[in-house]
Amino acid sequence: MSQFFQVHPVNPQPRLIKQAAQIIHGGGIVAVPTDSCYALVCHLDDKGAVERLRRIRGIDEKHHLTLLCRDLSELGVYARVDNRQFRLLKAATPGPFTFILEATKCVPRRLSHPSRKTIGLRVPEDAIMHALLEELQQPLLGTTLIMPDEDEPLNDADIICERLGKQLELIIDGGACSMEPTTVIDLTGDDAELVRQGRGDASMFGL
């Protein structure tokens, strides 16, 4: 069964954040609240955890997983960003957006899109997620917690525990999240392209 941590949404307890990071380092998959909805996250370099995360979500390798980064400088390590893209990213981060960008060689090939060599990245604005990323000192690999064949994300930790308690190592209860996932913007072309409308306001990209 999963461990279940009740973490303060504004002032996360350092002891619990440290324990959560240890679980992730040990190959665990964690359900964690974000500034959009709950996400499933695991260690970037743990192939077994990544494969298990995909099985839980019912998605294949063509589905973009997202790198959750502390800030734009960390995002720039994993994605190629030109001046135009940087200005757009700076205006929208941190926040409830996921950006599709060209992956750098720092991204394991198995994590980028198999044909396009792109990766989804985001800088979340959430105290719990930010504390976890600071503790880990590297990005997390994540995906919106939407179950196979369902349209709405799970946003209540107790329900997540009921449904996924045997498949996850940890569920972090930081209170109910938004029911809206991130807005996904593809920045790989000459113009920004709206892939999915979510909580983020796409009008700032002229969309």
Short mmCIF file of C-alpha atoms in Angstrom, two decimals:
data_model
loop_
_atom_site.label_atom_id
_atom_site.label_comp_id
_atom_site.label_asym_id
_atom_site.label_seq_id
_atom_site.Cartn_x
_atom_site.Cartn_y
_atom_site.Cartn_z
CA MET A 1 0.00 0.00 0.00
CA SER A 2 1.01 3.59 -0.60
CA GLN A 3 2.33 5.83 2.09
CA PHE A 4 0.12 8.87 2.63
CA PHE A 5 1.60 12.25 3.61
CA GLN A 6 -0.49 15.26 4.55
CA VAL A 7 1.66 18.20 3.46
CA HIS A 8 0.88 21.86 4.09
CA PRO A 9 0.05 23.49 0.73
CA VAL A 10 1.82 26.78 1.54
CA ASN A 11 4.58 25.75 3.97
CA PRO A 12 5.49 22.15 3.16
CA GLN A 13 7.09 20.27 6.06
CA PRO A 14 10.80 19.75 5.21
CA ARG A 15 10.85 16.33 6.90
CA LEU A 16 8.04 15.02 4.67
CA ILE A 17 9.54 16.57 1.54
CA LYS A 18 12.86 14.87 2.30
CA GLN A 19 11.12 11.52 2.78
CA ALA A 20 9.21 11.98 -0.49
CA ALA A 21 12.48 12.68 -2.32
CA GLN A 22 13.99 9.51 -0.84
CA ILE A 23 11.02 7.49 -2.09
CA ILE A 24 11.50 8.93 -5.59
CA HIS A 25 15.24 8.20 -5.49
CA GLY A 26 14.33 4.62 -4.56
CA GLY A 27 12.26 4.14 -7.71
CA GLY A 28 8.89 5.14 -6.32
CA ILE A 29 5.99 6.71 -8.19
CA VAL A 30 4.32 9.56 -6.32
CA ALA A 31 0.98 11.32 -6.73
CA VAL A 32 1.55 15.01 -5.99
CA PRO A 33 -0.59 18.15 -6.29
CA THR A 34 0.45 20.89 -8.73
CA ASP A 35 -0.86 24.30 -9.75
CA SER A 36 -3.18 22.60 -12.26
CA CYS A 37 -4.20 19.13 -11.08
CA TYR A 38 -2.58 16.11 -9.46
CA ALA A 39 0.31 14.52 -11.33
CA LEU A 40 2.14 11.23 -11.19
CA VAL A 41 5.89 11.76 -10.96
CA CYS A 42 9.02 9.63 -10.84
CA HIS A 43 12.80 9.92 -11.14
CA LEU A 44 14.00 11.11 -14.55
CA ASP A 45 16.67 8.41 -14.87
CA ASP A 46 14.73 5.40 -13.54
CA LYS A 47 13.70 3.38 -16.60
CA GLY A 48 11.63 0.90 -14.59
CA ALA A 49 9.68 3.64 -12.83
CA VAL A 50 9.04 5.42 -16.13
CA GLU A 51 7.68 2.24 -17.72
CA ARG A 52 5.47 1.60 -14.69
CA LEU A 53 4.18 5.17 -14.78
CA ARG A 54 3.19 4.71 -18.43
CA ARG A 55 1.36 1.47 -17.58
CA ILE A 56 -0.62 3.11 -14.77
CA ARG A 57 -1.69 5.91 -17.11
CA GLY A 58 -2.31 3.57 -20.05
CA ILE A 59 -0.10 5.56 -22.44
CA ASP A 60 2.56 4.51 -24.94
CA GLU A 61 5.94 6.03 -25.85
CA LYS A 62 4.32 8.43 -28.33
CA HIS A 63 2.59 10.24 -25.49
CA HIS A 64 4.71 13.14 -24.23
CA LEU A 65 5.74 12.86 -20.63
CA THR A 66 6.61 16.17 -18.98
CA LEU A 67 9.78 17.32 -17.29
CA LEU A 68 8.88 19.45 -14.28
CA CYS A 69 11.68 21.96 -13.73
CA ARG A 70 12.54 24.38 -10.92
CA ASP A 71 13.07 27.39 -13.19
CA LEU A 72 13.85 28.50 -16.73
CA SER A 73 17.60 27.96 -16.36
CA GLU A 74 17.00 24.29 -15.55
CA LEU A 75 14.49 24.00 -18.38
CA GLY A 76 17.17 25.34 -20.74
CA VAL A 77 19.41 22.38 -19.95
CA TYR A 78 16.85 19.94 -21.37
CA ALA A 79 15.34 21.98 -24.23
CA ARG A 80 16.70 24.09 -27.06
CA VAL A 81 15.32 27.57 -26.53
CA ASP A 82 15.90 30.54 -28.85
CA ASN A 83 15.33 34.19 -27.94
CA ARG A 84 11.72 34.22 -29.19
CA GLN A 85 10.84 31.10 -27.24
CA PHE A 86 12.60 32.39 -24.13
CA ARG A 87 10.52 35.58 -24.10
CA LEU A 88 7.31 33.55 -24.32
CA LEU A 89 8.45 31.14 -21.61
CA LYS A 90 9.51 33.94 -19.30
CA ALA A 91 6.09 35.58 -19.56
CA ALA A 92 4.24 32.35 -18.72
CA THR A 93 6.37 30.69 -16.05
CA PRO A 94 5.93 29.59 -13.40
CA GLY A 95 2.36 28.62 -14.17
CA PRO A 96 -0.10 26.00 -15.45
CA PHE A 97 1.46 25.54 -18.89
CA THR A 98 3.31 22.66 -20.53
CA PHE A 99 5.54 23.56 -23.47
CA ILE A 100 6.57 21.26 -26.31
CA LEU A 101 10.19 22.04 -27.22
CA GLU A 102 13.09 20.40 -29.01
CA ALA A 103 14.93 18.12 -26.59
CA THR A 104 18.67 18.47 -25.96
CA LYS A 105 21.06 15.53 -25.59
CA CYS A 106 20.57 15.76 -21.81
CA VAL A 107 17.15 14.14 -22.25
CA PRO A 108 17.37 10.32 -22.46
CA ARG A 109 16.25 9.28 -25.95
CA ARG A 110 13.61 6.95 -24.53
CA LEU A 111 11.87 9.97 -22.95
CA SER A 112 11.63 12.23 -25.98
CA HIS A 113 9.01 11.75 -28.71
CA PRO A 114 10.30 8.83 -30.87
CA SER A 115 9.87 10.60 -34.21
CA ARG A 116 10.00 14.32 -33.40
CA LYS A 117 12.75 14.41 -30.71
CA THR A 118 10.62 16.78 -28.66
CA ILE A 119 9.81 16.89 -24.96
CA GLY A 120 7.15 18.51 -22.82
CA LEU A 121 8.46 20.81 -20.09
CA ARG A 122 6.90 22.97 -17.41
CA VAL A 123 7.80 25.16 -14.44
CA PRO A 124 4.98 24.68 -11.91
CA GLU A 125 3.84 27.34 -9.47
CA ASP A 126 3.07 25.17 -6.45
CA ALA A 127 4.80 25.22 -3.05
CA ILE A 128 4.82 21.44 -2.55
CA MET A 129 6.11 20.66 -6.04
CA HIS A 130 8.70 23.42 -5.85
CA ALA A 131 9.96 22.17 -2.46
CA LEU A 132 10.25 18.65 -3.87
CA LEU A 133 12.18 19.84 -6.93
CA GLU A 134 14.52 21.87 -4.70
CA GLU A 135 15.14 18.85 -2.50
CA LEU A 136 15.90 16.64 -5.51
CA GLN A 137 18.00 19.30 -7.28
CA GLN A 138 16.87 17.97 -10.65
CA PRO A 139 13.66 17.76 -12.72
CA LEU A 140 10.96 15.20 -12.15
CA LEU A 141 9.29 13.25 -14.92
CA GLY A 142 5.53 13.51 -14.70
CA THR A 143 2.14 13.14 -16.31
CA THR A 144 -1.33 14.43 -15.48
CA LEU A 145 -3.20 12.00 -13.24
CA ILE A 146 -5.96 11.03 -15.65
CA MET A 147 -6.90 7.36 -15.58
CA PRO A 148 -7.17 5.26 -18.78
CA ASP A 149 -10.44 5.81 -20.68
CA GLU A 150 -11.38 8.78 -18.48
CA ASP A 151 -11.49 12.48 -19.37
CA GLU A 152 -11.32 14.16 -15.97
CA PRO A 153 -8.16 14.19 -13.81
CA LEU A 154 -8.28 12.92 -10.25
CA ASN A 155 -7.98 15.81 -7.81
CA ASP A 156 -8.69 14.34 -4.36
CA ALA A 157 -5.96 12.48 -2.46
CA ASP A 158 -8.41 10.13 -0.70
CA ILE A 159 -9.91 9.02 -4.02
CA ILE A 160 -6.41 8.59 -5.48
CA CYS A 161 -5.58 6.38 -2.50
CA GLU A 162 -8.72 4.28 -3.03
CA ARG A 163 -8.03 3.76 -6.73
CA LEU A 164 -4.23 3.63 -6.91
CA GLY A 165 -3.12 2.81 -3.38
CA LYS A 166 -1.62 -0.54 -4.45
CA GLN A 167 0.24 0.88 -7.45
CA LEU A 168 1.93 3.96 -6.00
CA GLU A 169 4.61 4.29 -3.34
CA LEU A 170 3.38 7.64 -2.03
CA ILE A 171 0.35 9.92 -2.21
CA ILE A 172 0.87 13.52 -1.09
CA ASP A 173 -2.28 15.17 0.20
CA GLY A 174 -1.93 18.91 -0.27
CA GLY A 175 -5.64 19.59 -0.50
CA ALA A 176 -7.92 19.47 -3.51
CA CYS A 177 -6.47 20.68 -6.81
CA SER A 178 -7.98 22.23 -9.87
CA MET A 179 -9.82 19.83 -12.16
CA GLU A 180 -8.12 21.43 -15.15
CA PRO A 181 -4.83 20.08 -16.52
CA THR A 182 -2.14 22.37 -17.91
CA THR A 183 -2.58 24.23 -21.17
CA VAL A 184 -0.18 22.64 -23.68
CA ILE A 185 1.61 24.96 -26.12
CA ASP A 186 3.84 23.69 -28.94
CA LEU A 187 6.69 26.15 -29.50
CA THR A 188 8.68 24.09 -32.02
CA GLY A 189 7.27 25.86 -35.09
CA ASP A 190 7.45 29.44 -36.30
CA ASP A 191 4.22 30.20 -34.43
CA ALA A 192 2.94 28.94 -31.11
CA GLU A 193 0.34 26.18 -31.50
CA LEU A 194 -2.34 25.30 -28.96
CA VAL A 195 -2.30 21.53 -28.37
CA ARG A 196 -4.63 21.41 -25.34
CA GLN A 197 -6.61 24.14 -23.63
CA GLY A 198 -6.37 23.83 -19.87
CA ARG A 199 -6.01 26.09 -16.87
CA GLY A 200 -3.44 28.44 -18.44
CA ASP A 201 -4.67 31.39 -20.50
CA ALA A 202 -3.52 30.76 -24.07
CA SER A 203 -4.39 34.30 -25.17
CA MET A 204 -1.00 35.49 -23.96
CA PHE A 205 0.44 33.54 -26.91
CA GLY A 206 -2.01 35.08 -29.34
CA LEU A 207 -4.07 31.87 -29.41
#
